């Protein structure tokens, strides 16, 4: 399955990932623990805030009206489902179901 990603949206994501990584490296460099550890929560929060801010400022493009995405050749449409057949039985007032579903009483 192909997922089309707009170039602007990809750049916004890459910038926010770079900001998150920079914040993680900064918190790791200023760590006071013996094995230096970074604060992943602060880095994730900074990246998320950057992503939201850039998406708000630059926006995410919406395709113009009348343009529909083209399916890739590997996609196939699902086969339509059919209702079970109902055949009348001789000497019976109610029809009997011959499909996979049980008849309701």
PDB file of C-alpha atoms in Angstrom:
ATOM      1  CA  UNK A   1       0.000   0.000   0.000  1.00  0.00           C
ATOM      2  CA  UNK A   2       1.344   3.408  -0.926  1.00  0.00           C
ATOM      3  CA  UNK A   3       0.734   6.375   1.345  1.00  0.00           C
ATOM      4  CA  UNK A   4       1.270   9.690  -0.420  1.00  0.00           C
ATOM      5  CA  UNK A   5       3.021  12.185   1.868  1.00  0.00           C
ATOM      6  CA  UNK A   6       3.127  15.832   0.925  1.00  0.00           C
ATOM      7  CA  UNK A   7       6.656  17.274   0.755  1.00  0.00           C
ATOM      8  CA  UNK A   8       5.755  20.070   3.172  1.00  0.00           C
ATOM      9  CA  UNK A   9       4.323  17.628   5.710  1.00  0.00           C
ATOM     10  CA  UNK A  10       7.440  15.459   5.433  1.00  0.00           C
ATOM     11  CA  UNK A  11       9.702  18.441   6.045  1.00  0.00           C
ATOM     12  CA  UNK A  12       7.627  19.501   9.055  1.00  0.00           C
ATOM     13  CA  UNK A  13       7.995  16.001  10.504  1.00  0.00           C
ATOM     14  CA  UNK A  14      11.736  15.898   9.857  1.00  0.00           C
ATOM     15  CA  UNK A  15      12.276  19.302  11.504  1.00  0.00           C
ATOM     16  CA  UNK A  16      10.284  18.246  14.573  1.00  0.00           C
ATOM     17  CA  UNK A  17      12.269  14.993  14.803  1.00  0.00           C
ATOM     18  CA  UNK A  18      15.523  16.984  14.611  1.00  0.00           C
ATOM     19  CA  UNK A  19      14.317  19.311  17.384  1.00  0.00           C
ATOM     20  CA  UNK A  20      13.429  16.322  19.560  1.00  0.00           C
ATOM     21  CA  UNK A  21      16.841  14.771  18.985  1.00  0.00           C
ATOM     22  CA  UNK A  22      18.604  18.064  19.760  1.00  0.00           C
ATOM     23  CA  UNK A  23      16.664  18.428  23.018  1.00  0.00           C
ATOM     24  CA  UNK A  24      17.505  14.836  23.973  1.00  0.00           C
ATOM     25  CA  UNK A  25      21.216  15.428  23.313  1.00  0.00           C
ATOM     26  CA  UNK A  26      21.089  18.657  25.331  1.00  0.00           C
ATOM     27  CA  UNK A  27      19.419  16.986  28.332  1.00  0.00           C
ATOM     28  CA  UNK A  28      21.953  14.167  28.097  1.00  0.00           C
ATOM     29  CA  UNK A  29      24.879  16.616  28.085  1.00  0.00           C
ATOM     30  CA  UNK A  30      23.535  18.441  31.149  1.00  0.00           C
ATOM     31  CA  UNK A  31      22.687  15.263  33.065  1.00  0.00           C
ATOM     32  CA  UNK A  32      24.028  14.950  36.612  1.00  0.00           C
ATOM     33  CA  UNK A  33      23.770  11.161  36.808  1.00  0.00           C
ATOM     34  CA  UNK A  34      26.848   8.959  36.614  1.00  0.00           C
ATOM     35  CA  UNK A  35      25.900   7.257  33.351  1.00  0.00           C
ATOM     36  CA  UNK A  36      24.711  10.238  31.325  1.00  0.00           C
ATOM     37  CA  UNK A  37      21.030   9.880  30.518  1.00  0.00           C
ATOM     38  CA  UNK A  38      18.808  12.157  28.491  1.00  0.00           C
ATOM     39  CA  UNK A  39      15.205  13.016  29.263  1.00  0.00           C
ATOM     40  CA  UNK A  40      13.183  11.278  26.578  1.00  0.00           C
ATOM     41  CA  UNK A  41       9.905  12.737  27.866  1.00  0.00           C
ATOM     42  CA  UNK A  42      11.087  16.320  27.443  1.00  0.00           C
ATOM     43  CA  UNK A  43      12.489  15.500  23.996  1.00  0.00           C
ATOM     44  CA  UNK A  44       9.216  13.903  22.876  1.00  0.00           C
ATOM     45  CA  UNK A  45       7.236  16.849  24.220  1.00  0.00           C
ATOM     46  CA  UNK A  46       9.493  19.350  22.425  1.00  0.00           C
ATOM     47  CA  UNK A  47       9.163  17.418  19.166  1.00  0.00           C
ATOM     48  CA  UNK A  48       5.376  17.230  19.524  1.00  0.00           C
ATOM     49  CA  UNK A  49       5.058  20.940  20.264  1.00  0.00           C
ATOM     50  CA  UNK A  50       7.278  21.728  17.270  1.00  0.00           C
ATOM     51  CA  UNK A  51       5.200  19.476  15.031  1.00  0.00           C
ATOM     52  CA  UNK A  52       1.923  21.086  16.097  1.00  0.00           C
ATOM     53  CA  UNK A  53       3.310  24.628  15.838  1.00  0.00           C
ATOM     54  CA  UNK A  54       4.779  24.112  12.360  1.00  0.00           C
ATOM     55  CA  UNK A  55       1.642  22.345  11.134  1.00  0.00           C
ATOM     56  CA  UNK A  56      -0.423  25.258  12.431  1.00  0.00           C
ATOM     57  CA  UNK A  57       1.855  27.878  10.865  1.00  0.00           C
ATOM     58  CA  UNK A  58       2.405  26.258   7.471  1.00  0.00           C
ATOM     59  CA  UNK A  59      -0.655  24.038   7.333  1.00  0.00           C
ATOM     60  CA  UNK A  60      -1.083  20.731   5.608  1.00  0.00           C
ATOM     61  CA  UNK A  61      -2.224  20.959   2.024  1.00  0.00           C
ATOM     62  CA  UNK A  62      -5.592  19.584   1.027  1.00  0.00           C
ATOM     63  CA  UNK A  63      -5.938  18.172  -2.496  1.00  0.00           C
ATOM     64  CA  UNK A  64      -8.077  20.344  -4.804  1.00  0.00           C
ATOM     65  CA  UNK A  65     -11.703  19.435  -5.417  1.00  0.00           C
ATOM     66  CA  UNK A  66     -12.326  16.887  -8.124  1.00  0.00           C
ATOM     67  CA  UNK A  67      -8.929  15.210  -7.760  1.00  0.00           C
ATOM     68  CA  UNK A  68      -9.147  11.667  -6.494  1.00  0.00           C
ATOM     69  CA  UNK A  69      -6.124   9.523  -5.654  1.00  0.00           C
ATOM     70  CA  UNK A  70      -5.443   6.809  -8.179  1.00  0.00           C
ATOM     71  CA  UNK A  71      -5.223   3.285  -6.801  1.00  0.00           C
ATOM     72  CA  UNK A  72      -2.065   1.339  -7.400  1.00  0.00           C
ATOM     73  CA  UNK A  73      -2.277  -1.640  -9.775  1.00  0.00           C
ATOM     74  CA  UNK A  74      -1.739  -4.083  -6.909  1.00  0.00           C
ATOM     75  CA  UNK A  75      -4.963  -3.053  -5.185  1.00  0.00           C
ATOM     76  CA  UNK A  76      -8.058  -5.064  -5.900  1.00  0.00           C
ATOM     77  CA  UNK A  77     -11.620  -4.210  -5.091  1.00  0.00           C
ATOM     78  CA  UNK A  78     -13.365  -6.490  -2.613  1.00  0.00           C
ATOM     79  CA  UNK A  79     -15.886  -8.893  -4.051  1.00  0.00           C
ATOM     80  CA  UNK A  80     -19.478  -7.928  -3.365  1.00  0.00           C
ATOM     81  CA  UNK A  81     -21.279  -9.994  -0.775  1.00  0.00           C
ATOM     82  CA  UNK A  82     -24.464 -11.734  -1.811  1.00  0.00           C
ATOM     83  CA  UNK A  83     -27.521 -12.442   0.235  1.00  0.00           C
ATOM     84  CA  UNK A  84     -28.427 -16.053   0.950  1.00  0.00           C
ATOM     85  CA  UNK A  85     -30.863 -17.616  -1.497  1.00  0.00           C
ATOM     86  CA  UNK A  86     -34.426 -18.230  -0.367  1.00  0.00           C
ATOM     87  CA  UNK A  87     -36.162 -21.204  -1.977  1.00  0.00           C
ATOM     88  CA  UNK A  88     -39.718 -22.230  -1.255  1.00  0.00           C
ATOM     89  CA  UNK A  89     -40.156 -25.766  -0.005  1.00  0.00           C
ATOM     90  CA  UNK A  90     -43.113 -27.885  -1.138  1.00  0.00           C
ATOM     91  CA  UNK A  91     -45.903 -28.246   1.424  1.00  0.00           C
ATOM     92  CA  UNK A  92     -44.500 -25.334   3.442  1.00  0.00           C
ATOM     93  CA  UNK A  93     -45.951 -21.891   3.977  1.00  0.00           C
ATOM     94  CA  UNK A  94     -42.627 -20.242   4.898  1.00  0.00           C
ATOM     95  CA  UNK A  95     -39.562 -20.189   2.644  1.00  0.00           C
ATOM     96  CA  UNK A  96     -36.420 -21.950   3.821  1.00  0.00           C
ATOM     97  CA  UNK A  97     -32.970 -20.271   3.824  1.00  0.00           C
ATOM     98  CA  UNK A  98     -30.236 -22.104   1.962  1.00  0.00           C
ATOM     99  CA  UNK A  99     -27.371 -19.682   2.761  1.00  0.00           C
ATOM    100  CA  UNK A 100     -24.811 -19.834   5.534  1.00  0.00           C
ATOM    101  CA  UNK A 101     -27.052 -17.942   7.932  1.00  0.00           C
ATOM    102  CA  UNK A 102     -29.538 -19.891  10.075  1.00  0.00           C
ATOM    103  CA  UNK A 103     -33.223 -19.132   9.601  1.00  0.00           C
ATOM    104  CA  UNK A 104     -34.783 -16.919  12.272  1.00  0.00           C
ATOM    105  CA  UNK A 105     -37.767 -18.414  14.098  1.00  0.00           C
TER     106      UNK A 105
END
